[in-house]
Coordinates of C-alpha atoms in Angstrom, one line a residue:
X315 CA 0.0 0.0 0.0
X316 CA 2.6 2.4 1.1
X317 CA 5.0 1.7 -1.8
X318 CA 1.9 2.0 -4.5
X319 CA 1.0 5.4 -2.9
X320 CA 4.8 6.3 -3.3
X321 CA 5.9 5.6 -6.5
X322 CA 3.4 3.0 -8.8
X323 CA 6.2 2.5 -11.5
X324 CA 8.3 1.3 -8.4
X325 CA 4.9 -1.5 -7.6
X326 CA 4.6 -2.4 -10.7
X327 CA 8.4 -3.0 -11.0
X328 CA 8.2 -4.8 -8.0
X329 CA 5.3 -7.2 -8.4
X330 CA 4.3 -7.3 -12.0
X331 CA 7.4 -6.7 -14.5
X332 CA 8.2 -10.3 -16.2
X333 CA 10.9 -12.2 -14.9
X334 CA 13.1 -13.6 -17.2
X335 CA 11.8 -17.3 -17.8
X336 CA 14.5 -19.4 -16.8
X337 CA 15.3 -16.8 -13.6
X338 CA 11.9 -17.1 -12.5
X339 CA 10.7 -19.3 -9.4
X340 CA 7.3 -16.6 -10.4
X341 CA 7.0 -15.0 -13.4
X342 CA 6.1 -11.8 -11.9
X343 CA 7.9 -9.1 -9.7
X344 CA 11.5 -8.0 -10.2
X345 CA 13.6 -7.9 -6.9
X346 CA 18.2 -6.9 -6.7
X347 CA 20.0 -9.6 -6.6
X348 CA 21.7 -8.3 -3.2
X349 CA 19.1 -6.8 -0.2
X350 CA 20.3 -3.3 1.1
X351 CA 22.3 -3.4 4.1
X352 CA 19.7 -2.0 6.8
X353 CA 17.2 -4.1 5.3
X354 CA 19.4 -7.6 6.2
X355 CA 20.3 -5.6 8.9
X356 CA 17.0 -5.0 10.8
X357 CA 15.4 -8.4 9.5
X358 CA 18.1 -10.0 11.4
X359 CA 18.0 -8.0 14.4
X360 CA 14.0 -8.6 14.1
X361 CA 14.6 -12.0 14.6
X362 CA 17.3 -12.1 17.5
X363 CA 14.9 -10.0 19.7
X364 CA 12.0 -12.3 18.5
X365 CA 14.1 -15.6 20.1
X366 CA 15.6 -13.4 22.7
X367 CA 11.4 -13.3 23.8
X368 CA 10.7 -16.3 22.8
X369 CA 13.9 -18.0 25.4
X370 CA 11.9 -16.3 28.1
X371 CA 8.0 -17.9 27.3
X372 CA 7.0 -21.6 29.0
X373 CA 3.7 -23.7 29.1
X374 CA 1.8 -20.2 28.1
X375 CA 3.2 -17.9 30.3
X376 CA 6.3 -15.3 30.3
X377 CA 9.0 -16.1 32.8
X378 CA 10.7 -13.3 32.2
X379 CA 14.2 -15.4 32.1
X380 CA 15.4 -14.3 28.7
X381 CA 18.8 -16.1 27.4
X382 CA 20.8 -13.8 24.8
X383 CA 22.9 -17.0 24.3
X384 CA 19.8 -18.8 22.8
X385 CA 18.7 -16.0 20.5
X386 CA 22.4 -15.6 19.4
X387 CA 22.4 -19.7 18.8
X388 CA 18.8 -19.5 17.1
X389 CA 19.8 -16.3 14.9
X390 CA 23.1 -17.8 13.5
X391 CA 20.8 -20.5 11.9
X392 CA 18.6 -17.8 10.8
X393 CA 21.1 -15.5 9.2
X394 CA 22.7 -18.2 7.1
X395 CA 19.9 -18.4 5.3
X396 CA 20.1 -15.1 3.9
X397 CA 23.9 -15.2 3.3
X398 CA 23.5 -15.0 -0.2
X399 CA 21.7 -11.8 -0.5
X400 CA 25.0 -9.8 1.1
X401 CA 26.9 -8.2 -1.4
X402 CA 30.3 -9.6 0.5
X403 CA 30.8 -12.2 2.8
X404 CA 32.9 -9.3 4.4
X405 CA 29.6 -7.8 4.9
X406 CA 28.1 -10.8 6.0
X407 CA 30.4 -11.3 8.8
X408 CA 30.2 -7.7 9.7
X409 CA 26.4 -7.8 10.1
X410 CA 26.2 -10.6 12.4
X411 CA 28.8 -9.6 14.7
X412 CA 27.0 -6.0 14.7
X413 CA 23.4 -7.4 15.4
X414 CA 25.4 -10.0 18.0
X415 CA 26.8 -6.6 20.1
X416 CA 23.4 -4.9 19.9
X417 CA 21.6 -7.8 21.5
X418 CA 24.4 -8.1 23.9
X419 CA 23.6 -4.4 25.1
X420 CA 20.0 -5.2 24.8
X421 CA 19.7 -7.6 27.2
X422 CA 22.3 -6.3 29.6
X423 CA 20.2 -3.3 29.6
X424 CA 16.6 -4.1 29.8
X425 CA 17.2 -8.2 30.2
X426 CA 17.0 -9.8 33.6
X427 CA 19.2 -8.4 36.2
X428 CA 19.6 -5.3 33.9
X429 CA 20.1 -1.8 34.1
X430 CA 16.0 -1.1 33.4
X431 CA 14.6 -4.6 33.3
X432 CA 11.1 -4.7 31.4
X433 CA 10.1 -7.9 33.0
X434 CA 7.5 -7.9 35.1
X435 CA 6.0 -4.6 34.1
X436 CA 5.9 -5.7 30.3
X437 CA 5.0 -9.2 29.7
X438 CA 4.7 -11.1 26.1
X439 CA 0.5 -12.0 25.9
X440 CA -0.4 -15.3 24.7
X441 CA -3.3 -16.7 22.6
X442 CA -5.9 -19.0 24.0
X443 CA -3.5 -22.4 22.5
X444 CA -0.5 -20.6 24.8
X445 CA 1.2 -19.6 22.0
X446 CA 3.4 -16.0 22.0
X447 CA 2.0 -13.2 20.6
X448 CA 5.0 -12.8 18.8
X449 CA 5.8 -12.1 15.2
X450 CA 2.1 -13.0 14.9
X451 CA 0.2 -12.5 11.5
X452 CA -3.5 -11.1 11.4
X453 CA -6.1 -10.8 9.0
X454 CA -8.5 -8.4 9.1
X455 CA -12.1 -8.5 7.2
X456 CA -12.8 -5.1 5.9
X457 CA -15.9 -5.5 5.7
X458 CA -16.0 -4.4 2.1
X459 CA -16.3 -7.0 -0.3
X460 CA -14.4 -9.4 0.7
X461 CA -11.3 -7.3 0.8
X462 CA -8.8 -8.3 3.6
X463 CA -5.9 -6.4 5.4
X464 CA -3.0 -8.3 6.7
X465 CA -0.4 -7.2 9.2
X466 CA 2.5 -9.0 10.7
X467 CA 2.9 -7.6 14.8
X468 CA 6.4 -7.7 16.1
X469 CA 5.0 -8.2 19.8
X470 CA 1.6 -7.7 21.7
X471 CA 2.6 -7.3 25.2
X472 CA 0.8 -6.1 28.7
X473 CA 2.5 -3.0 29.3
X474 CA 1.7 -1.5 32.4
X475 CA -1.3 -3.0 32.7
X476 CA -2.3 -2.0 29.3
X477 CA -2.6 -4.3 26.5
X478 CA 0.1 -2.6 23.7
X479 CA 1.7 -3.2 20.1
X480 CA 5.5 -3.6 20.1
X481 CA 7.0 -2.7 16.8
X482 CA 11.0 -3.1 16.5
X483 CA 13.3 -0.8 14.6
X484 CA 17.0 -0.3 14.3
X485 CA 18.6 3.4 13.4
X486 CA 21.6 4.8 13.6
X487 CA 22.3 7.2 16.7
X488 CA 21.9 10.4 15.0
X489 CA 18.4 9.2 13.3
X490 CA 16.9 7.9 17.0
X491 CA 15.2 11.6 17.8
X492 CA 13.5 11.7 14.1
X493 CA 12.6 8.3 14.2
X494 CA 10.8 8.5 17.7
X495 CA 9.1 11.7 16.3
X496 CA 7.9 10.4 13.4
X497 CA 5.7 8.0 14.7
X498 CA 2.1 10.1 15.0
X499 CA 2.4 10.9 11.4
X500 CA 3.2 7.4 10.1
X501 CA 0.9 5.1 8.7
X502 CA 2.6 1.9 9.8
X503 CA 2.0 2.9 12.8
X504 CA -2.2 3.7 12.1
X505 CA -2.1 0.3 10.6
X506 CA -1.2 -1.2 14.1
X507 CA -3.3 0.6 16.2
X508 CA -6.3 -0.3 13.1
X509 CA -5.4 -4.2 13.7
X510 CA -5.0 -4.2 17.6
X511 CA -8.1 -2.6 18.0
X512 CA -10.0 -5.1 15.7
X513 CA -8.3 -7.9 17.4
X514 CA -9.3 -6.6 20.8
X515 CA -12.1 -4.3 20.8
X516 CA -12.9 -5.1 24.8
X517 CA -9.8 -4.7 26.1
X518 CA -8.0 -1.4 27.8
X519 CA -6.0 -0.4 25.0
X520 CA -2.6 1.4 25.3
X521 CA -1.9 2.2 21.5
X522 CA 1.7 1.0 19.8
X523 CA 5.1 1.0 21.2
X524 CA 8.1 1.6 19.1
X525 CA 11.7 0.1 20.1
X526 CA 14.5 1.6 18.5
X527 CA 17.4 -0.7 18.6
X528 CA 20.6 1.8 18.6
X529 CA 23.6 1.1 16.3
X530 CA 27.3 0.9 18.0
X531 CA 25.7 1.5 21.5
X532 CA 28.6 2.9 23.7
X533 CA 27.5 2.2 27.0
X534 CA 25.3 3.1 30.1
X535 CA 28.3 5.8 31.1
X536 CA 29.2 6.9 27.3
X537 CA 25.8 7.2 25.5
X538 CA 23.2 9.6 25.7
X539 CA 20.8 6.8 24.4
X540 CA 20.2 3.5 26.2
X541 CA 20.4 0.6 24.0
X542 CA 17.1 1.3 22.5
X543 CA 15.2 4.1 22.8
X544 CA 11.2 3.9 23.0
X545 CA 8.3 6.0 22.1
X546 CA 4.6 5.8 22.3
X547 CA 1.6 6.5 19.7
X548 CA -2.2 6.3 19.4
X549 CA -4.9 6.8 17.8
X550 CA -8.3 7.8 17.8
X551 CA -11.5 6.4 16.5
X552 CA -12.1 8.4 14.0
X553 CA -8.6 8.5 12.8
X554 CA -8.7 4.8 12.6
X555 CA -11.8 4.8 10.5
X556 CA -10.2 7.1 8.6
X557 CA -7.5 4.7 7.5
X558 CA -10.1 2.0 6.9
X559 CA -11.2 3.8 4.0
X560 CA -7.9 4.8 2.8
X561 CA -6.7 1.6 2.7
X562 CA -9.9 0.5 0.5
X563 CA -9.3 3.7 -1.6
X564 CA -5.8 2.7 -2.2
X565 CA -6.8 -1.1 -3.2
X566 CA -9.2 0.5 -5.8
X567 CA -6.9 2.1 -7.4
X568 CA -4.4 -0.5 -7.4
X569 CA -6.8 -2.7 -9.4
X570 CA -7.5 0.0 -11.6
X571 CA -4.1 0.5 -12.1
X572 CA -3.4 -3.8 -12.6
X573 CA -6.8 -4.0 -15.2
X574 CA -5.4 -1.2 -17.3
X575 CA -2.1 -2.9 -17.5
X576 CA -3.8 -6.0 -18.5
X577 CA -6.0 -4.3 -21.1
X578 CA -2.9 -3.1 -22.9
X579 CA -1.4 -6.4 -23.0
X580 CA -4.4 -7.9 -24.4
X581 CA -4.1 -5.0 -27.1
X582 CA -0.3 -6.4 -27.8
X583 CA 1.5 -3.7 -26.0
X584 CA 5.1 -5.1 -24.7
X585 CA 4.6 -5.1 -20.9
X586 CA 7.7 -2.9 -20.2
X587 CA 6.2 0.1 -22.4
X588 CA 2.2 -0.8 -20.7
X589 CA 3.8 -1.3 -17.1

């Protein structure tokens, strides 16, 4: 939706141009052959505070016991995955070690026995199987038909005794103060407020949480910023009705925008020139 709204030549580049046949594991959507840096970057890091949570949740409930060696073990296996998409193995090697150190400070910092311990005031929530509400996928009926909005949520947690979205970042130190202002303007940020609310409309709601993972942390002593820095959002009703209806507006026009393209293939126009 976002990247439609921004540029459509970049969407249709993205999920329509042709592949080159015997390239293709789809024939549709062009992507680099290498992923930019803070993209690997903050997938990884994504992951390492996802089984840094995870080491911490039993039989349905959160212990609070987190183990950094455990997401460390469980993102190695995760990270080699993606090995091929560095542009260097330098870089490779680089990014691990990076997102290892940032963890490290994490969980030293807000971890158990940490400087600022989240645990017990923030706890992971569970569904009714006692699974983690972590890196959990919803899908939301929109009540127009048959359209549906999906939304991966880094963490729902209760948060003070509220129940509250968790959404992870990474930036640079001299981005942290932008970033953490930026968040009642962005739309990402709409979206999960939009979802949490559907997913619990009975349930004190205390809006979305953003955790800013800071690169090359110095230290309690040497850094104005902790090892991530955090900032909260809401939303009101109205606003997220609001986004409802964008998000419907911008799907119309997307399959405007798709059924054009068609029609000028179907008129033998090369699908570079119709896209």
């Amino acid at each position: 939706l976002s990247l439609f709204e921004t540029c459509p030549r970049k969407w249709w580049y993205q999920y329509l141009a042709p592949k080159p046949v015997d390239e293709a594991e789809t024939t549709e959507g062009l992507a680099p052959i290498h992923t930019r840096p803070a993209l690997l970057r903050g997938s990884h890091l994504h992951f390492l505070v996802e089984a840094w949570l995870r080491s911490g949740c039993r039989d349905g409930a959160d212990t609070g016991e987190r183990s950094v060696d455990l997401a460390l073990e469980a993102g190695r296996a995760d990270v080699a995955k993606r090995e091929r998409e560095y542009a260097t193995p330098e870089d490779f090697a680089a990014d691990i070690d990076e997102c290892a150190a940032m963890l490290r400070g994490y969980h030293d910092y807000f971890g158990p026995g940490g400087y600022r311990p989240d645990y017990p005031e923030t706890k992971v929530l569970f569904d009714t199987l006692g699974e983690p509400l972590i890196e959990r996928e919803f899908v939301i009926d929109l009540q127009a038909g048959g359209r549906l909005y999906t939304a991966r949520l880094d963490l729902i947690a209760e948060d003070h005794g509220f129940v509250k979205v968790w959404e992870h970042k990474s930036s640079a130190a001299s981005w942290v103060s932008r970033r953490l202002g930026s968040i009642g303007m962005d739309s990402q940020f709409t979206s999960l407020a939009f979802v949490l609310c559907t997913v619990y409309p009975d349930v004190p709601l205390g809006g979305v949480k953003i955790n800013v993972l800071v690169k090359s942390y110095a230290g309690v002593s040497r850094s104005k910023f902790a090892p991530a820095e955090r900032g909260e959002t809401t939303r009101t009703d109205l606003q997220l009705q609001r986004f409802r209806f964008d998000v419907l507006g911008t799907l119309q026009r997307i399959d405007d925008a798709v059924g054009a393209y068609h029609a000028l293939l179907r008129l033998g126009v090369e699908p570079f020139e119709a896209g």
